[in-house]
């Protein structure tokens, strides 16, 4: 157990819908990262927040957005969902710049 | 552009065989290097990391990796694998500067047969 929690574990929804994934970082970690893992693209960095502010952006679609709240938990919002958005979404947190601890992931299935 | 490549997508070994998984990176400047493991149905766990110093890094569960700067490589090794090592292994790199983001390789699925 890494100390990073993610909810829900599984999410099944339809195309065109919007979902919110939640991540609670390890106690004391200020940085939160979101990753998407799919069979064809592998593990891709989406976005990073540090103490409530966006720090870095990766291959995140415009339909996706994220935020980090004052209690440091983070949410990833995915809208206008397409079949290709089906993937595992991981959250990670870190206290130092170099070691990230990953959560168990949310498996999103878009039908 | 920064990239990490893993040579093998799938590796099948028998128990007690030796393991070497290749990883090459393409980065400007100094990099930090990592190997993560993902057991079936579980989250990614850090196996080992290299920031600086001794290029031979020892991690958990008997794994080690060697950083060879001239070859831009960071290969993962284990002298004798066990059935419980069946998992997907990811090499990752990040710039050695502040809160740098990780770039992952595509992963290598290791299947160890008993």
XYZ file of N, CA and C in Angstrom:
675
model
N 0.838 -1.195 0.000
C 0.000 0.000 0.000
C 0.876 1.250 0.000
N 0.693 2.077 -1.030
C 1.558 3.250 -1.191
C 1.111 4.422 -0.329
N -0.114 4.388 0.156
C -0.646 5.520 0.899
C -1.428 6.481 0.030
N -1.414 6.264 -1.271
C -2.199 7.083 -2.202
C -3.505 6.344 -2.473
N -4.617 7.031 -2.301
C -5.902 6.380 -2.546
C -6.602 7.019 -3.738
N -7.320 6.184 -4.438
C -8.070 6.653 -5.615
C -9.467 6.059 -5.577
N -10.426 6.883 -5.938
C -11.802 6.393 -6.060
C -12.428 6.957 -7.326
N -13.343 6.223 -7.951
C -13.669 4.825 -7.654
C -12.619 3.880 -8.235
N -12.723 2.613 -7.946
C -11.798 1.626 -8.535
C -12.168 1.345 -9.980
N -13.458 1.282 -10.220
C -13.951 1.004 -11.570
C -15.050 1.996 -11.895
N -15.111 2.343 -13.167
C -16.146 3.273 -13.614
C -16.550 2.859 -15.025
N -17.825 2.640 -15.208
C -18.339 2.302 -16.537
C -19.338 3.376 -16.918
N -19.143 3.949 -18.090
C -20.022 5.021 -18.510
C -20.186 4.981 -20.024
N -20.965 5.893 -20.538
C -21.263 5.895 -21.977
C -20.541 7.042 -22.665
N -20.417 6.929 -23.961
C -19.787 8.007 -24.726
C -20.576 9.294 -24.545
N -19.850 10.394 -24.518
C -20.460 11.697 -24.349
C -20.644 12.132 -22.910
N -20.475 11.210 -21.995
C -20.682 11.530 -20.581
C -19.452 12.206 -19.969
N -19.617 12.620 -18.713
C -18.551 13.266 -17.956
C -18.361 12.500 -16.656
N -17.098 12.305 -16.258
C -16.815 11.618 -15.002
C -15.756 12.384 -14.228
N -15.712 12.116 -12.932
C -14.698 12.724 -12.062
C -13.983 11.633 -11.299
N -12.681 11.644 -11.403
C -11.844 10.698 -10.670
C -11.186 11.438 -9.524
N -11.066 10.737 -8.388
C -10.560 11.406 -7.206
C -9.290 10.742 -6.712
N -8.406 11.554 -6.182
C -7.127 11.061 -5.664
C -6.803 11.760 -4.351
N -6.425 10.974 -3.357
C -5.919 11.534 -2.105
C -4.458 11.163 -1.979
N -3.575 12.145 -1.911
C -2.147 11.842 -1.857
C -1.732 11.311 -0.494
N -0.503 10.840 -0.415
C 0.061 10.447 0.874
C 0.096 11.662 1.782
N -0.018 11.400 3.074
C 0.017 12.487 4.033
C 1.319 13.275 3.891
N 1.201 14.572 3.725
C 2.381 15.432 3.623
C 2.877 15.675 2.219
N 2.396 14.894 1.251
C 2.848 15.101 -0.128
C 2.100 16.274 -0.744
N 2.843 17.206 -1.305
C 2.232 18.388 -1.895
C 1.980 18.235 -3.392
N 2.716 17.341 -4.012
C 2.589 17.159 -5.465
C 1.676 15.988 -5.796
N 0.836 16.211 -6.785
C -0.024 15.151 -7.304
C 0.153 15.093 -8.811
N 0.248 13.894 -9.325
C 0.423 13.677 -10.764
C -0.704 12.764 -11.253
N -1.127 12.974 -12.470
C -2.109 12.081 -13.098
C -1.490 11.457 -14.340
N -1.750 10.148 -14.488
C -1.255 9.399 -15.635
C -2.399 8.588 -16.240
N -2.283 8.353 -17.540
C -3.226 7.489 -18.233
C -2.449 6.284 -18.756
N -2.963 5.093 -18.494
C -2.321 3.887 -18.997
C -3.275 3.152 -19.929
N -2.887 3.047 -21.181
C -3.697 2.312 -22.142
C -2.787 1.344 -22.893
N -3.415 0.368 -23.537
C -2.640 -0.677 -24.213
C -1.795 -0.100 -25.338
N -2.368 0.834 -26.083
C -1.636 1.327 -27.252
C -0.669 2.457 -26.909
N -0.996 3.288 -25.934
C -0.136 4.441 -25.622
C 0.810 4.203 -24.463
N 0.591 3.132 -23.708
C 1.420 2.905 -22.536
C 1.035 3.854 -21.415
N 2.014 4.182 -20.581
C 1.764 5.029 -19.415
C 2.165 6.458 -19.771
N 1.189 7.349 -19.811
C 1.457 8.715 -20.241
C 1.118 9.713 -19.149
N 2.004 10.651 -18.951
C 1.800 11.714 -17.981
C 0.758 12.689 -18.505
N -0.191 13.036 -17.652
C -1.237 13.983 -18.046
C -0.984 15.371 -17.471
N -0.893 15.460 -16.140
C -0.799 16.768 -15.523
C -0.270 16.627 -14.098
N 0.356 17.691 -13.612
C 0.886 17.722 -12.255
C 0.401 18.969 -11.530
N 0.055 18.798 -10.267
C -0.257 19.913 -9.394
C 0.678 19.918 -8.197
N 1.011 21.102 -7.764
C 1.841 21.261 -6.574
C 1.168 22.278 -5.664
N 0.749 21.826 -4.517
C 0.144 22.701 -3.500
C -0.961 23.577 -4.089
N -1.775 22.966 -4.912
C -2.939 23.669 -5.438
C -2.745 24.326 -6.789
N -1.514 24.382 -7.253
C -1.278 25.062 -8.527
C -0.794 24.083 -9.587
N -1.212 24.321 -10.803
C -0.741 23.490 -11.897
C 0.750 23.702 -12.095
N 1.515 22.587 -12.162
C 2.968 22.705 -12.259
C 3.473 22.294 -13.639
N 2.862 21.254 -14.196
C 3.317 20.770 -15.503
C 2.169 20.089 -16.217
N 2.220 20.179 -17.558
C 1.185 19.554 -18.376
C 1.837 18.604 -19.352
N 1.212 17.463 -19.513
C 1.716 16.501 -20.482
C 0.714 16.344 -21.595
N 0.453 15.094 -21.961
C -0.454 14.811 -23.078
C -1.912 14.812 -22.635
N -2.349 15.909 -22.084
C -3.715 15.965 -21.591
C -4.613 16.627 -22.630
N -5.728 15.968 -22.931
C -6.661 16.497 -23.914
C -7.402 17.702 -23.349
N -7.901 18.536 -24.245
C -8.657 19.707 -23.787
C -9.952 19.308 -23.091
N -10.465 18.128 -23.407
C -11.690 17.642 -22.761
C -11.445 17.227 -21.311
N -10.181 17.135 -20.945
C -9.819 16.717 -19.591
C -9.346 17.934 -18.801
N -9.643 17.932 -17.530
C -9.123 18.997 -16.664
C -8.910 18.420 -15.273
N -8.137 19.118 -14.494
C -7.863 18.645 -13.139
C -7.761 19.832 -12.209
N -7.834 19.553 -10.934
C -7.573 20.573 -9.927
C -7.109 19.899 -8.638
N -6.441 20.697 -7.832
C -6.012 20.229 -6.518
C -6.595 21.180 -5.489
N -7.212 20.614 -4.496
C -7.943 21.388 -3.510
C -7.055 21.749 -2.310
N -7.530 22.678 -1.459
C -6.710 23.075 -0.298
C -6.311 21.915 0.610
N -7.122 20.863 0.665
C -6.717 19.722 1.500
C -5.779 18.785 0.734
N -5.372 19.177 -0.451
C -4.390 18.531 -1.322
C -4.941 17.352 -2.130
N -6.200 16.978 -1.910
C -6.712 15.940 -2.787
C -6.916 16.535 -4.175
N -6.975 15.667 -5.157
C -7.066 16.133 -6.531
C -8.193 15.403 -7.252
N -8.755 16.072 -8.223
C -9.768 15.471 -9.068
C -9.403 15.636 -10.533
N -9.648 14.595 -11.281
C -9.441 14.637 -12.730
C -10.819 14.517 -13.375
N -11.182 15.519 -14.153
C -12.476 15.551 -14.815
C -12.314 15.207 -16.283
N -13.080 14.238 -16.725
C -13.034 13.808 -18.119
C -14.410 14.027 -18.716
N -14.489 14.804 -19.783
C -15.803 15.112 -20.344
C -15.879 14.691 -21.809
N -17.094 14.698 -22.327
C -17.369 14.287 -23.718
C -16.608 13.001 -24.036
N -16.801 12.023 -23.179
C -15.990 10.814 -23.250
C -16.154 10.075 -24.564
N -15.043 9.526 -25.022
C -15.004 8.730 -26.246
C -14.531 7.324 -25.890
N -14.766 6.404 -26.813
C -14.366 5.018 -26.565
C -12.879 4.933 -26.253
N -12.102 5.745 -26.932
C -10.655 5.719 -26.774
C -10.165 6.229 -25.431
N -11.053 6.781 -24.635
C -10.658 7.258 -23.301
C -10.644 6.118 -22.290
N -11.138 4.964 -22.692
C -11.098 3.807 -21.800
C -9.648 3.491 -21.471
N -9.340 3.455 -20.188
C -7.951 3.270 -19.761
C -7.919 3.154 -18.246
N -6.721 2.896 -17.754
C -6.465 2.990 -16.315
C -5.906 4.370 -16.044
N -6.456 5.048 -15.076
C -5.969 6.376 -14.713
C -5.327 6.286 -13.339
N -4.042 6.608 -13.325
C -3.288 6.555 -12.076
C -3.025 7.951 -11.551
N -3.031 8.040 -10.251
C -2.593 9.232 -9.565
C -1.319 8.862 -8.808
N -0.407 9.794 -8.703
C 0.797 9.593 -7.902
C 1.025 10.838 -7.070
N 1.724 10.677 -5.961
C 2.074 11.851 -5.168
C 3.540 11.764 -4.757
N 4.092 12.902 -4.404
C 5.487 12.918 -3.975
C 5.704 14.083 -3.029
N 6.689 13.886 -2.173
C 7.095 14.977 -1.288
C 8.404 15.571 -1.791
N 9.268 14.721 -2.342
C 10.478 15.251 -2.955
C 10.295 15.177 -4.455
N 11.117 15.872 -5.200
C 10.862 15.958 -6.637
C 11.021 14.647 -7.390
N 11.665 13.689 -6.774
C 12.146 12.592 -7.590
C 11.494 11.234 -7.366
N 10.739 11.073 -6.325
C 10.167 9.754 -6.054
C 8.662 9.868 -5.948
N 7.976 9.253 -6.888
C 6.524 9.302 -6.911
C 5.956 7.982 -6.413
N 4.885 8.077 -5.658
C 4.189 6.914 -5.141
C 2.821 6.853 -5.814
N 2.532 5.700 -6.381
C 1.338 5.561 -7.206
C 0.166 4.963 -6.446
N -1.013 5.426 -6.798
C -2.235 4.862 -6.263
C -2.643 3.624 -7.048
N -3.722 2.972 -6.637
C -4.161 1.723 -7.268
C -4.830 1.915 -8.618
N -5.173 3.149 -8.944
C -5.750 3.414 -10.252
C -7.264 3.325 -10.280
N -7.838 3.991 -11.273
C -9.263 3.892 -11.582
C -9.371 3.351 -13.000
N -10.095 2.247 -13.138
C -10.285 1.685 -14.490
C -11.558 2.263 -15.076
N -11.399 3.029 -16.136
C -12.534 3.656 -16.808
C -12.868 2.881 -18.067
N -14.112 2.494 -18.170
C -14.600 1.838 -19.384
C -15.687 2.703 -19.990
N -15.482 3.091 -21.230
C -16.473 3.907 -21.941
C -17.128 3.027 -22.993
N -18.453 2.885 -22.882
C -19.194 1.997 -23.803
C -19.914 2.793 -24.889
N 13.064 15.541 -28.245
C 12.052 15.234 -27.240
C 12.566 14.129 -26.323
N 12.105 14.187 -25.076
C 12.531 13.168 -24.132
C 11.824 11.864 -24.450
N 12.561 10.783 -24.351
C 11.924 9.485 -24.591
C 12.654 8.400 -23.838
N 11.917 7.349 -23.556
C 12.468 6.164 -22.908
C 12.009 4.964 -23.721
N 12.941 4.101 -24.074
C 12.555 2.925 -24.849
C 12.989 1.650 -24.146
N 12.095 0.696 -24.150
C 12.371 -0.616 -23.589
C 12.354 -1.608 -24.740
N 13.404 -2.404 -24.803
C 13.629 -3.203 -26.004
C 12.656 -4.349 -26.157
N 12.288 -4.949 -25.052
C 11.455 -6.146 -25.108
C 10.069 -5.844 -24.588
N 9.052 -6.238 -25.359
C 7.692 -6.046 -24.868
C 7.261 -7.208 -23.991
N 7.739 -8.402 -24.339
C 7.404 -9.596 -23.574
C 8.661 -10.426 -23.391
N 8.823 -10.933 -22.174
C 9.933 -11.838 -21.875
C 9.362 -13.020 -21.103
N 9.761 -14.203 -21.524
C 9.328 -15.413 -20.815
C 10.571 -16.145 -20.326
N 10.604 -16.432 -19.033
C 11.739 -17.120 -18.431
C 11.263 -18.242 -17.537
N 12.129 -19.189 -17.323
C 11.861 -20.213 -16.325
C 12.416 -19.743 -14.988
N 11.858 -20.272 -13.921
C 12.379 -19.931 -12.588
C 13.872 -20.243 -12.515
N 14.592 -19.401 -11.805
C 16.036 -19.501 -11.583
C 16.858 -18.963 -12.750
N 16.200 -18.612 -13.851
C 16.944 -18.005 -14.960
C 17.343 -16.583 -14.586
N 18.370 -16.084 -15.273
C 18.790 -14.707 -15.031
C 18.001 -13.774 -15.932
N 17.820 -12.563 -15.429
C 17.001 -11.587 -16.134
C 17.817 -10.345 -16.453
N 17.650 -9.845 -17.662
C 18.143 -8.510 -17.982
C 17.135 -7.849 -18.896
N 16.593 -6.731 -18.460
C 15.646 -5.946 -19.257
C 16.321 -4.654 -19.684
N 16.256 -4.389 -20.983
C 16.944 -3.229 -21.519
C 16.119 -1.954 -21.435
N 16.803 -0.853 -21.193
C 16.157 0.456 -21.171
C 17.148 1.479 -21.693
N 16.736 2.258 -22.663
C 17.539 3.370 -23.157
C 16.730 4.651 -23.065
N 17.418 5.731 -22.803
C 16.726 7.007 -22.673
C 17.347 8.024 -23.610
N 16.545 8.989 -23.962
C 17.004 10.082 -24.791
C 16.606 11.372 -24.095
N 17.572 12.009 -23.473
C 17.316 13.193 -22.662
C 18.487 14.132 -22.784
N 18.225 15.414 -22.797
C 19.309 16.371 -22.698
C 19.590 16.640 -21.231
N 20.835 16.789 -20.879
C 21.164 17.129 -19.504
C 21.195 15.909 -18.590
N 21.239 16.201 -17.317
C 21.329 15.141 -16.312
C 19.950 14.556 -16.043
N 19.913 13.244 -15.942
C 18.618 12.595 -15.725
C 18.632 11.741 -14.465
N 17.461 11.576 -13.897
C 17.232 10.586 -12.854
C 16.503 9.412 -13.513
N 16.867 8.209 -13.115
C 16.327 7.023 -13.771
C 15.674 6.101 -12.759
N 14.629 5.433 -13.186
C 13.821 4.628 -12.287
C 13.394 3.326 -12.979
N 13.180 2.315 -12.163
C 12.444 1.139 -12.604
C 11.269 0.951 -11.652
N 10.100 0.804 -12.264
C 8.887 0.510 -11.517
C 8.392 -0.872 -11.921
N 7.674 -1.513 -11.009
C 7.072 -2.812 -11.301
C 5.577 -2.732 -11.025
N 4.819 -3.406 -11.850
C 3.367 -3.460 -11.673
C 2.952 -4.919 -11.677
N 2.663 -5.460 -10.492
C 2.184 -6.829 -10.392
C 0.743 -6.892 -10.873
N 0.307 -8.049 -11.330
C -1.057 -8.151 -11.889
C -2.109 -7.579 -10.954
N -2.875 -6.652 -11.451
C -3.961 -6.058 -10.681
C -3.525 -5.065 -9.621
N -2.272 -4.708 -9.602
C -1.791 -3.802 -8.555
C -1.249 -2.500 -9.145
N -0.916 -1.569 -8.241
C -0.391 -0.288 -8.682
C 1.111 -0.380 -8.924
N 1.638 0.633 -9.518
C 3.079 0.702 -9.766
C 3.838 0.873 -8.457
N 4.917 0.123 -8.352
C 5.772 0.233 -7.165
C 7.195 0.514 -7.621
N 7.888 1.346 -6.861
C 9.260 1.679 -7.203
C 10.184 0.520 -6.846
N 10.956 0.059 -7.819
C 11.933 -1.010 -7.593
C 13.275 -0.423 -7.180
N 13.708 0.562 -7.934
C 14.978 1.207 -7.640
C 15.074 2.508 -8.420
N 16.056 3.331 -8.023
C 16.234 4.612 -8.694
C 17.707 4.979 -8.692
N 18.081 5.746 -9.693
C 19.443 6.248 -9.792
C 19.387 7.763 -9.963
N 20.136 8.467 -9.090
C 20.234 9.913 -9.220
C 21.667 10.310 -9.559
N 22.605 9.745 -8.818
C 24.011 10.055 -9.048
C 24.840 9.054 -8.246
N 26.174 9.121 -8.411
C 27.042 8.257 -7.617
C 27.276 6.913 -8.275
N 27.351 5.882 -7.466
C 27.635 4.530 -7.944
C 26.633 4.153 -9.029
N 27.120 3.829 -10.237
C 26.193 3.528 -11.329
C 25.469 2.191 -11.160
N 25.923 1.375 -10.237
C 25.230 0.114 -9.980
C 24.311 0.321 -8.776
N 23.034 0.239 -9.050
C 22.038 0.547 -8.021
C 21.329 -0.736 -7.609
N 21.209 -0.924 -6.313
C 20.486 -2.105 -5.826
C 19.109 -1.675 -5.341
N 18.111 -2.484 -5.694
C 16.751 -2.167 -5.289
C 16.167 -3.260 -4.427
N 14.850 -3.265 -4.378
C 14.164 -4.257 -3.567
C 14.071 -5.577 -4.315
N 13.809 -6.625 -3.571
C 13.540 -7.953 -4.117
C 14.678 -8.508 -4.970
N 15.897 -8.091 -4.689
C 17.054 -8.656 -5.370
C 17.351 -8.073 -6.736
N 16.628 -7.023 -7.115
C 16.864 -6.379 -8.401
C 18.011 -5.372 -8.304
N 18.691 -5.190 -9.406
C 19.701 -4.163 -9.525
C 19.664 -3.596 -10.934
N 20.238 -2.413 -11.088
C 20.297 -1.805 -12.411
C 21.619 -1.077 -12.539
N 22.113 -1.032 -13.766
C 23.382 -0.369 -14.028
C 23.176 0.786 -14.988
N 23.627 1.945 -14.570
C 23.573 3.147 -15.394
C 24.858 3.216 -16.212
N 24.738 3.210 -17.518
C 25.898 3.367 -18.388
C 25.673 4.624 -19.209
N 26.356 5.687 -18.796
C 26.108 7.000 -19.397
C 26.439 7.015 -20.884
N 27.525 6.360 -21.251
C 27.965 6.388 -22.647
C 26.979 5.693 -23.574
N 26.203 4.794 -23.019
C 25.222 4.060 -23.825
C 23.801 4.561 -23.584
N 23.636 5.568 -22.750
C 22.304 6.081 -22.394
C 21.394 4.925 -21.971
N 21.963 4.036 -21.166
C 21.196 2.854 -20.791
C 21.075 2.711 -19.284
N 20.044 2.007 -18.888
C 19.783 1.733 -17.466
C 19.080 0.389 -17.409
N 19.832 -0.669 -17.595
C 19.256 -2.003 -17.684
C 19.004 -2.606 -16.313
N 17.913 -3.317 -16.228
C 17.508 -3.963 -14.974
C 17.962 -5.414 -14.995
N 18.468 -5.882 -13.854
C 18.955 -7.262 -13.789
C 18.511 -7.938 -12.506
N 18.400 -9.260 -12.615
C 18.207 -10.091 -11.426
C 18.854 -11.432 -11.720
N 19.693 -11.929 -10.849
C 20.444 -13.147 -11.143
C 19.567 -14.392 -11.270
N 18.474 -14.441 -10.495
C 17.660 -15.647 -10.479
C 16.205 -15.254 -10.222
N 15.376 -15.371 -11.244
C 13.992 -14.915 -11.093
C 13.128 -15.976 -10.436
N 12.036 -15.504 -9.841
C 11.068 -16.387 -9.215
C 9.717 -16.195 -9.891
N 8.850 -17.174 -9.693
C 7.514 -17.092 -10.274
C 6.828 -15.785 -9.853
N 7.087 -15.358 -8.622
C 6.454 -14.147 -8.085
C 6.969 -12.857 -8.740
N 7.985 -12.973 -9.582
C 8.468 -11.792 -10.315
C 7.647 -11.520 -11.566
N 6.701 -12.388 -11.862
C 5.814 -12.162 -13.004
C 5.092 -10.843 -12.812
N 5.311 -9.934 -13.748
C 4.788 -8.575 -13.611
C 5.175 -7.784 -14.853
N 4.708 -6.551 -14.893
C 5.147 -5.638 -15.954
C 6.150 -4.661 -15.349
N 7.224 -4.433 -16.082
C 8.314 -3.596 -15.593
C 8.443 -2.365 -16.478
N 8.502 -1.220 -15.813
C 8.576 0.051 -16.521
C 9.848 0.796 -16.150
N 10.545 1.219 -17.164
C 11.678 2.108 -16.979
C 11.165 3.541 -17.126
N 11.701 4.462 -16.353
C 11.245 5.854 -16.429
C 12.423 6.789 -16.215
N 12.290 7.983 -16.731
C 13.341 8.987 -16.589
C 12.723 10.332 -16.289
N 13.494 11.168 -15.607
C 13.062 12.530 -15.319
C 14.295 13.414 -15.294
N 14.114 14.643 -15.699
C 15.227 15.587 -15.617
C 15.608 15.789 -14.162
N 16.897 15.915 -13.937
C 17.389 16.142 -12.586
C 17.319 17.635 -12.271
N 16.109 18.151 -12.196
C 15.962 19.583 -11.927
C 14.568 19.846 -11.374
N 14.504 20.028 -10.092
C 13.241 20.399 -9.479
C 12.168 19.338 -9.655
N 10.936 19.754 -9.712
C 9.824 18.820 -9.834
C 9.634 18.434 -11.291
N 10.476 17.523 -11.714
C 10.422 17.114 -13.108
C 9.482 15.941 -13.272
N 8.814 15.887 -14.406
C 7.845 14.819 -14.606
C 8.514 13.586 -15.193
N 7.910 12.448 -14.936
C 8.441 11.176 -15.405
C 7.991 10.874 -16.817
N 8.918 10.374 -17.608
C 8.593 9.810 -18.913
C 8.817 8.314 -18.805
N 7.796 7.539 -19.132
C 7.872 6.099 -18.994
C 8.132 5.427 -20.333
N 8.808 4.277 -20.264
C 8.864 3.401 -21.419
C 7.538 2.653 -21.527
N 7.397 1.879 -22.613
C 6.138 1.180 -22.880
C 5.941 -0.025 -21.965
N 6.977 -0.425 -21.267
C 6.847 -1.542 -20.353
C 7.287 -2.858 -20.963
N 7.743 -3.762 -20.110
C 8.090 -5.131 -20.509
C 7.325 -6.077 -19.621
N 6.549 -6.943 -20.238
C 5.784 -7.933 -19.480
C 6.658 -9.153 -19.284
N 6.967 -9.479 -18.044
C 7.792 -10.647 -17.713
C 6.893 -11.760 -17.202
N 7.009 -12.913 -17.822
C 6.277 -14.078 -17.359
C 7.301 -15.126 -16.932
N 7.231 -15.509 -15.680
C 8.150 -16.521 -15.164
C 7.371 -17.808 -14.952
N 7.815 -18.845 -15.634
C 7.115 -20.128 -15.498
C 7.778 -20.959 -14.406
N 6.944 -21.633 -13.585
C 7.502 -22.394 -12.459
C 8.227 -23.651 -12.935
